Amino acid sequence: MAAGGRQPGPMPDLGRYVVARPIYSEPAFEEENKKRAHLQPTLRERVQGACSCSRKKAFQITKSFLPILEWLPKYRIKEWIVSDIISGVSTGLVATLQGLAFALLVAVPLGYGLYSAFFPLLTYFFLGTSRHLSVGPFPVVSLMVGSVVLSMAPDDKFHIMSSNATGLNKTLIDTASRDAQRVVIASTLTFLVGIIQLVFGALQIGFIVRYLADPLVGGFTTAAAFQVFVSQLKIVLNVSTKNYNGILSIIYTLIEIFQRIGTTNIADLIAGLLTIFVCMVVKEINDRFKHKIPVPIPIEVIVTIVATGISYAADLEKKYNAGIVKSIPRGFLPPEPPAVSMFSEMIAAAFSIAVVAYAIAVSVAKVYATKHDYSIDGNQEFIAYGISNVFAGAFSCFVATTALSRTAVQESTGGKTQVASIISAGIVLIAIVALGKLLEPLQKSVLAAVVIANLKGMFMQVFDVPRLWRQNKADAMIWIFTCVASIILGLDLGLLAGLVFGLLTVVVRVQFPSWGGLGNVPGTDLYKNVKDYKTVVEPEGVKILRFSSPIFYANIDGLKSSLKSTVGFDAVRVHNKRLKALRMIQKLIKKGKLKATKNGISDSGATNEAFESDEDLDDPEDLNIPTKEVEIHVDWNSELPVKVNVPRVPIHSLIFDFGGVSFLDVVAVRTMKMIVKEFERIDVTVYIASHQDNIITKLEQCGFFDDNIRKDIFFLTVHDAVLYIQHEMMHRDIQDPIFEKISLMQESKEPIDFTETGNLDDELDVQEEAMRRLAS
């Protein structure tokens, strides 16, 4: 053996573990391990902690509010600047085109789409925590804004009468007044959405997005894609229809489109179909060969340039009456205050738009944050988008979030930080200041076709439904319900309906949770469902119930029914039947038809009036039995001399496995206390095991413990409880003699007299004395 070496010995078997420790009840564990008392800070201490300030804390708060102070000093100019410039230019071109296209969804002049693609980028650069998001318009959110705009400023409100050369009056639309009003509504809504997002961020309730589950968002965005498709279809066809809004609006729009399909403009239709085909083909090429193509082909930009040139050269507006952009304002408008008087009309829609816009942005941001190994601050994102929308609303913009395609371009072209966003904002700025006029000959059908081509990803979500159905039918139902509701009811009401439906499925799933009776895997401390494994064995005289759900008012009935199924009887029914039998036995003993002997009770040979038809459990006479007068220790598992069907109770202990119970409400605590008392009345002791610490605290707060129910019925594990029960039963069998116990038997029809003779009155006195002595 080498010097200082360890003496060789048998290697431990690392495939097994052996634990030797005491059986731990809750009080024993707390005493041995010296449980700490957690003192809640007072309100004054909380206020002092929140209001205290130091140089370090002030700097941390400043950095959390201005994330740019965190990443900009670490910016690697030599490594990142070229990638950010390339990414910014590519993203800026796409953002310019999408700004124009998405303005169609909002029903405002196209130039305001350029503003919406520019101003939000400026503030998010300083306030955002994502390095890759491209902030700006998104089709779903734009359509939601557009539905509010159309409902508050429909064409009907701007009809004017005009007389032509023949003297006939003709109804026209004052488009200038209409567009001005719609811009005010869209910018005011954007301002209000920003305020709501700011409030959410300040109150630290970024968690609200958690209630928008992936199936709900998938169904909602698919329905929104369908709504967007229908809204752009009439532009591709250049068919004029009424602007419907609200319930079934999409159905009415489709009906009117098909009624007027004969007025389709062929030039616009051809341009739109070609644009859709080319864009989708090139996008497919970009996806399939993204590892070989250094920069995705900016097909939207290419198609727009080509379509603009063709429209200008062929003069499509005059020759074929094609619908073109016509006018894009140059420069910027001065900031305008919101129309506060409109807040009350749009508050409900603003709330849903604020949540949806935030949910979409954060969902996309988390994908890229995970991919590039950095974190997203949900509450700071609320603040960033809130300030961005307030700022953008002052400059006549509509609500900003992020677009999947635009962000994908920024990331895939090498964008490293938000410097790429600032460069893309510069490209949009050039379009606003100098290049806007060049796009005026562009056909609107081309812009609408670009929007439709970008919906492919959202439409492909339909193929998620079969997978969801196989994995979780409840999630699939949420997807389908939200999608259908959003199509029929509109996006705002559809989102609300989907959210409520999703919460209801959670309630239903919690209301009917999984449960099962457990058995022991022999030779281990493991307990598994007896229905799932053949080798598990239930401890003798013990039933173990695992209820895998929080217990609250909605699933109390489920707990009770699972308890009855596990133990095989109803504790209340057993108790009432026993009282009924005892009452009959007492009457028969007093009448002399049953005799109490040292060996038991037998009938006296007379007609046994106790053998009568079993009465209903809920007989009021039986339910009002004074228990102290008739409660006698009886061997209830033997044959009784009265014809009362008393259910057999084959167990002496019941264990609740609370490993899956995260919380209890007041109703649950009251019910559990009642269950413990009901089983104690029929000599079954109830134990609770594997509970979490907060369960004990909640039980203490709700007054669960008293003189009869103590903490020593709580055990750290199910195995602790089983070992304790087995030890107690063994100790009871050794120590407790069969003394002063009466078994109720009907061994013979022959009368069995008392050993001591006496008259009937003396015999009854002896019997009553025995009854009193044996009563509890």
Coordinates of N, CA and C in Angstrom, one line a residue, residues 423-556:
I423 N -30.4 52.3 -36.8 CA -30.1 52.4 -38.2 C -31.3 52.2 -39.1
S424 N -32.1 51.2 -38.7 CA -33.4 50.9 -39.5 C -34.3 52.1 -39.4
A425 N -34.3 52.8 -38.2 CA -35.1 54.0 -38.0 C -34.6 55.1 -39.0
G426 N -33.3 55.1 -39.2 CA -32.7 56.1 -40.1 C -33.2 55.8 -41.6
I427 N -33.3 54.6 -41.9 CA -33.8 54.2 -43.3 C -35.2 54.7 -43.4
V428 N -36.0 54.5 -42.4 CA -37.4 54.9 -42.4 C -37.5 56.4 -42.5
L429 N -36.6 57.1 -41.8 CA -36.6 58.5 -41.8 C -36.3 59.1 -43.2
I430 N -35.4 58.4 -43.9 CA -35.1 58.8 -45.3 C -36.3 58.7 -46.2
A431 N -37.0 57.6 -46.0 CA -38.3 57.4 -46.8 C -39.3 58.4 -46.5
I432 N -39.4 58.9 -45.2 CA -40.4 59.9 -44.8 C -40.0 61.2 -45.4
V433 N -38.7 61.5 -45.4 CA -38.3 62.9 -45.8 C -38.1 63.0 -47.3
A434 N -37.6 61.9 -47.9 CA -37.2 62.1 -49.3 C -37.8 61.1 -50.3
L435 N -38.0 59.9 -49.9 CA -38.4 58.9 -50.8 C -39.9 58.6 -50.9
G436 N -40.7 59.2 -50.0 CA -42.1 58.9 -50.0 C -42.8 59.2 -51.3
K437 N -42.5 60.3 -51.9 CA -43.1 60.7 -53.2 C -42.9 59.7 -54.3
L438 N -41.8 59.0 -54.3 CA -41.5 58.0 -55.3 C -42.4 56.8 -55.2
L439 N -43.0 56.5 -54.1 CA -43.9 55.4 -53.9 C -45.4 55.7 -54.2
E440 N -45.7 56.9 -54.6 CA -47.1 57.3 -54.8 C -47.7 56.5 -56.0
P441 N -47.0 56.1 -57.0 CA -47.7 55.3 -58.1 C -48.0 53.9 -57.7
L442 N -47.5 53.4 -56.5 CA -47.6 52.0 -56.1 C -49.1 51.6 -55.9
Q443 N -49.4 50.5 -56.5 CA -50.8 50.0 -56.3 C -51.0 49.5 -54.9
K444 N -52.2 49.9 -54.3 CA -52.6 49.4 -53.0 C -52.7 47.9 -52.9
S445 N -53.1 47.3 -54.0 CA -53.2 45.8 -54.0 C -51.9 45.1 -53.8
V446 N -50.8 45.8 -54.2 CA -49.4 45.2 -54.0 C -49.1 45.2 -52.5
L447 N -49.4 46.4 -51.9 CA -49.2 46.5 -50.4 C -50.1 45.4 -49.7
A448 N -51.4 45.3 -50.1 CA -52.3 44.3 -49.5 C -51.7 42.9 -49.7
A449 N -51.2 42.6 -50.9 CA -50.6 41.3 -51.1 C -49.4 41.0 -50.3
V450 N -48.6 42.1 -50.0 CA -47.4 41.9 -49.1 C -47.9 41.5 -47.7
V451 N -49.0 42.2 -47.3 CA -49.6 41.8 -45.9 C -50.0 40.4 -45.9
I452 N -50.7 40.0 -47.0 CA -51.3 38.6 -47.0 C -50.1 37.6 -47.1
A453 N -49.1 37.9 -47.8 CA -47.9 37.0 -47.9 C -47.2 36.8 -46.5
N454 N -47.3 37.8 -45.7 CA -46.7 37.7 -44.4 C -47.6 37.0 -43.4
L455 N -48.7 36.6 -43.8 CA -49.6 35.8 -42.9 C -49.4 34.3 -42.9
K456 N -48.5 33.9 -43.8 CA -48.3 32.5 -43.9 C -48.0 31.8 -42.6
G457 N -47.1 32.4 -41.9 CA -46.7 31.8 -40.6 C -47.8 31.6 -39.6
M458 N -48.7 32.6 -39.6 CA -49.8 32.5 -38.7 C -50.9 31.5 -39.1
F459 N -51.1 31.4 -40.5 CA -52.0 30.4 -41.0 C -51.5 29.0 -40.8
M460 N -50.2 28.8 -40.8 CA -49.6 27.5 -40.6 C -49.8 27.0 -39.2
Q461 N -50.2 27.9 -38.3 CA -50.5 27.4 -36.9 C -51.7 26.4 -36.8
V462 N -52.5 26.4 -37.9 CA -53.6 25.5 -37.9 C -53.1 24.0 -37.8
F463 N -51.9 23.8 -38.3 CA -51.4 22.4 -38.2 C -51.0 22.0 -36.8
D464 N -51.0 23.0 -35.9 CA -50.7 22.7 -34.5 C -51.8 22.0 -33.8
V465 N -53.0 22.1 -34.3 CA -54.2 21.6 -33.6 C -54.2 20.1 -33.5
P466 N -53.9 19.3 -34.6 CA -53.8 17.9 -34.4 C -52.8 17.4 -33.3
R467 N -51.6 18.1 -33.3 CA -50.6 17.8 -32.3 C -51.1 18.1 -30.9
L468 N -51.7 19.3 -30.8 CA -52.3 19.6 -29.5 C -53.3 18.6 -29.0
W469 N -54.2 18.2 -30.0 CA -55.2 17.2 -29.6 C -54.6 15.9 -29.1
R470 N -53.5 15.5 -29.7 CA -52.9 14.3 -29.2 C -52.2 14.5 -27.9
Q471 N -51.7 15.7 -27.6 CA -50.9 15.9 -26.4 C -51.9 16.3 -25.3
N472 N -52.8 17.2 -25.5 CA -53.7 17.7 -24.5 C -54.9 18.2 -25.1
K473 N -56.0 17.5 -24.9 CA -57.3 17.9 -25.6 C -57.8 19.2 -25.1
A474 N -57.6 19.6 -23.8 CA -58.0 20.8 -23.3 C -57.4 22.0 -24.0
D475 N -56.0 21.9 -24.2 CA -55.3 22.9 -24.9 C -55.8 23.1 -26.4
A476 N -56.1 21.9 -27.0 CA -56.6 22.0 -28.3 C -58.0 22.7 -28.4
M477 N -58.8 22.4 -27.4 CA -60.1 23.1 -27.3 C -60.0 24.6 -27.1
I478 N -59.0 25.0 -26.3 CA -58.8 26.4 -26.1 C -58.4 27.1 -27.4
W479 N -57.5 26.4 -28.2 CA -57.1 26.9 -29.5 C -58.3 27.1 -30.4
I480 N -59.1 26.1 -30.5 CA -60.2 26.1 -31.5 C -61.3 27.1 -31.0
F481 N -61.6 27.1 -29.7 CA -62.6 28.0 -29.2 C -62.2 29.5 -29.4
T482 N -61.0 29.8 -29.1 CA -60.5 31.2 -29.2 C -60.5 31.6 -30.7
C483 N -60.1 30.7 -31.6 CA -60.0 31.0 -33.0 C -61.5 31.3 -33.5
V484 N -62.4 30.4 -33.2 CA -63.8 30.5 -33.7 C -64.4 31.8 -33.1
A485 N -64.2 32.0 -31.8 CA -64.8 33.1 -31.1 C -64.3 34.4 -31.7
S486 N -63.0 34.5 -32.0 CA -62.4 35.7 -32.5 C -62.9 36.0 -33.9
I487 N -63.1 35.0 -34.7 CA -63.7 35.2 -36.1 C -65.1 35.7 -36.0
I488 N -65.9 35.1 -35.1 CA -67.3 35.4 -35.1 C -67.6 36.7 -34.3
L489 N -67.0 36.8 -33.2 CA -67.3 37.9 -32.3 C -66.5 39.2 -32.5
G490 N -65.4 39.0 -33.3 CA -64.4 40.1 -33.4 C -63.2 39.8 -32.5
L491 N -62.1 40.5 -32.8 CA -60.9 40.2 -32.0 C -60.9 40.6 -30.6
D492 N -61.6 41.7 -30.2 CA -61.6 42.1 -28.8 C -62.4 41.2 -28.0
L493 N -63.7 41.0 -28.4 CA -64.6 40.0 -27.7 C -64.1 38.6 -27.8
G494 N -63.5 38.2 -28.9 CA -63.0 36.9 -29.1 C -61.8 36.6 -28.1
L495 N -61.0 37.6 -27.9 CA -59.9 37.4 -27.0 C -60.4 37.2 -25.6
L496 N -61.4 38.0 -25.2 CA -61.9 37.9 -23.9 C -62.6 36.6 -23.7
A497 N -63.4 36.2 -24.7 CA -64.1 34.9 -24.6 C -63.0 33.7 -24.5
G498 N -62.0 33.8 -25.3 CA -60.9 32.8 -25.2 C -60.3 32.7 -23.9
L499 N -60.0 33.9 -23.3 CA -59.4 34.0 -22.0 C -60.3 33.4 -20.9
V500 N -61.5 33.7 -21.0 CA -62.5 33.2 -20.0 C -62.6 31.6 -20.2
F501 N -62.7 31.2 -21.4 CA -62.8 29.8 -21.7 C -61.5 29.0 -21.2
G502 N -60.3 29.6 -21.4 CA -59.1 29.0 -20.9 C -59.1 28.9 -19.4
L503 N -59.5 30.0 -18.7 CA -59.6 29.9 -17.2 C -60.6 28.9 -16.8
L504 N -61.7 28.7 -17.5 CA -62.7 27.7 -17.1 C -62.1 26.3 -17.3
T505 N -61.3 26.1 -18.3 CA -60.7 24.8 -18.4 C -59.8 24.5 -17.3
V506 N -59.1 25.5 -16.8 CA -58.2 25.3 -15.7 C -59.0 24.9 -14.4
V507 N -60.1 25.7 -14.2 CA -61.0 25.4 -13.1 C -61.6 24.0 -13.2
V508 N -62.0 23.6 -14.4 CA -62.6 22.2 -14.5 C -61.5 21.2 -14.3
R509 N -60.3 21.4 -14.8 CA -59.2 20.4 -14.6 C -58.8 20.3 -13.1
V510 N -58.9 21.5 -12.4 CA -58.6 21.4 -11.0 C -59.7 20.9 -10.2
Q511 N -60.9 21.1 -10.7 CA -62.1 20.6 -10.0 C -62.2 19.0 -10.1
F512 N -61.6 18.5 -11.2 CA -61.6 17.0 -11.3 C -60.2 16.5 -11.5
P513 N -59.4 16.6 -10.4 CA -58.0 16.3 -10.6 C -57.8 14.7 -10.5
S514 N -56.6 14.3 -10.7 CA -56.3 12.9 -10.6 C -56.2 12.6 -9.1
W515 N -56.6 11.4 -8.8 CA -56.5 10.9 -7.4 C -56.4 9.4 -7.5
G516 N -56.0 8.8 -6.4 CA -55.9 7.3 -6.4 C -55.5 6.8 -5.0
G517 N -55.8 5.5 -4.7 CA -55.4 4.9 -3.5 C -54.0 4.3 -3.7
L518 N -53.1 4.5 -2.7 CA -51.7 4.1 -2.8 C -51.5 2.8 -2.1
G519 N -50.4 2.1 -2.5 CA -49.9 1.0 -1.9 C -48.4 1.0 -1.8
N520 N -47.9 0.2 -0.9 CA -46.4 0.2 -0.7 C -45.7 -0.8 -1.6
V521 N -44.6 -0.3 -2.2 CA -43.7 -1.2 -2.9 C -42.9 -2.0 -1.9
P522 N -43.1 -3.3 -1.8 CA -42.5 -4.0 -0.7 C -41.0 -3.8 -0.6
G523 N -40.6 -3.6 0.7 CA -39.2 -3.4 1.0 C -38.6 -2.0 0.7
T524 N -39.5 -1.1 0.4 CA -39.1 0.3 0.1 C -40.0 1.3 0.9
D525 N -39.7 2.6 0.7 CA -40.5 3.6 1.3 C -41.3 4.3 0.1
L526 N -41.5 3.6 -1.0 CA -42.2 4.1 -2.1 C -43.7 3.7 -2.1
Y527 N -44.5 4.6 -2.5 CA -46.0 4.3 -2.6 C -46.5 4.8 -3.9
K528 N -47.2 3.8 -4.6 CA -47.7 4.0 -5.9 C -49.2 3.6 -6.0
N529 N -49.8 4.1 -7.1 CA -51.2 3.8 -7.2 C -51.4 2.3 -7.4
V530 N -52.4 1.7 -6.6 CA -52.6 0.3 -6.6 C -53.2 -0.2 -7.9
K531 N -53.8 0.7 -8.7 CA -54.4 0.4 -9.9 C -53.4 0.3 -11.1
D532 N -52.2 0.9 -10.8 CA -51.2 1.0 -11.9 C -50.2 -0.1 -11.8
Y533 N -50.0 -0.6 -10.6 CA -48.9 -1.6 -10.4 C -49.4 -2.8 -9.7
K534 N -49.0 -4.0 -10.2 CA -49.4 -5.2 -9.7 C -48.8 -5.6 -8.3
T535 N -47.5 -5.2 -8.1 CA -46.8 -5.6 -7.0 C -47.0 -4.8 -5.7
V536 N -47.6 -3.6 -5.8 CA -47.8 -2.8 -4.7 C -48.8 -3.4 -3.7
V537 N -48.6 -3.2 -2.4 CA -49.5 -3.8 -1.4 C -50.0 -2.7 -0.5
E538 N -51.3 -2.7 -0.2 CA -51.8 -1.8 0.7 C -51.6 -2.3 2.1
P539 N -51.1 -1.4 3.0 CA -50.9 -1.8 4.4 C -52.2 -2.3 5.0
E540 N -52.1 -3.3 5.8 CA -53.3 -3.9 6.4 C -54.0 -2.9 7.3
G541 N -55.3 -2.7 7.1 CA -56.1 -1.8 7.9 C -55.9 -0.4 7.6
V542 N -55.1 0.0 6.5 CA -54.8 1.4 6.2 C -55.2 1.7 4.8
K543 N -55.8 2.8 4.6 CA -56.1 3.3 3.2 C -55.3 4.6 3.1
I544 N -54.7 4.8 1.9 CA -53.9 6.0 1.6 C -54.5 6.6 0.3
L545 N -54.9 7.9 0.5 CA -55.5 8.6 -0.6 C -54.6 9.8 -1.0
R546 N -54.2 9.8 -2.3 CA -53.4 10.9 -2.9 C -54.4 11.7 -3.7
F547 N -54.5 13.0 -3.4 CA -55.3 14.0 -4.1 C -54.4 15.0 -4.8
S548 N -54.2 15.0 -6.1 CA -53.2 15.8 -6.8 C -53.8 17.1 -7.3
S549 N -54.1 18.0 -6.3 CA -54.6 19.3 -6.7 C -54.7 20.1 -5.5
P550 N -54.6 21.5 -5.7 CA -55.0 22.3 -4.6 C -56.5 22.0 -4.2
I551 N -56.8 22.1 -2.9 CA -58.1 21.8 -2.4 C -58.8 23.1 -2.1
F552 N -59.9 23.4 -2.8 CA -60.7 24.6 -2.6 C -62.1 24.4 -2.8
Y553 N -62.9 25.4 -2.8 CA -64.4 25.3 -2.8 C -64.9 24.5 -4.0
A554 N -64.2 24.7 -5.1 CA -64.7 24.1 -6.4 C -64.5 22.6 -6.5
N555 N -63.5 22.0 -5.8 CA -63.3 20.6 -5.9 C -63.5 19.8 -4.6
I556 N -64.2 20.4 -3.6 CA -64.5 19.7 -2.4 C -65.3 18.5 -2.6

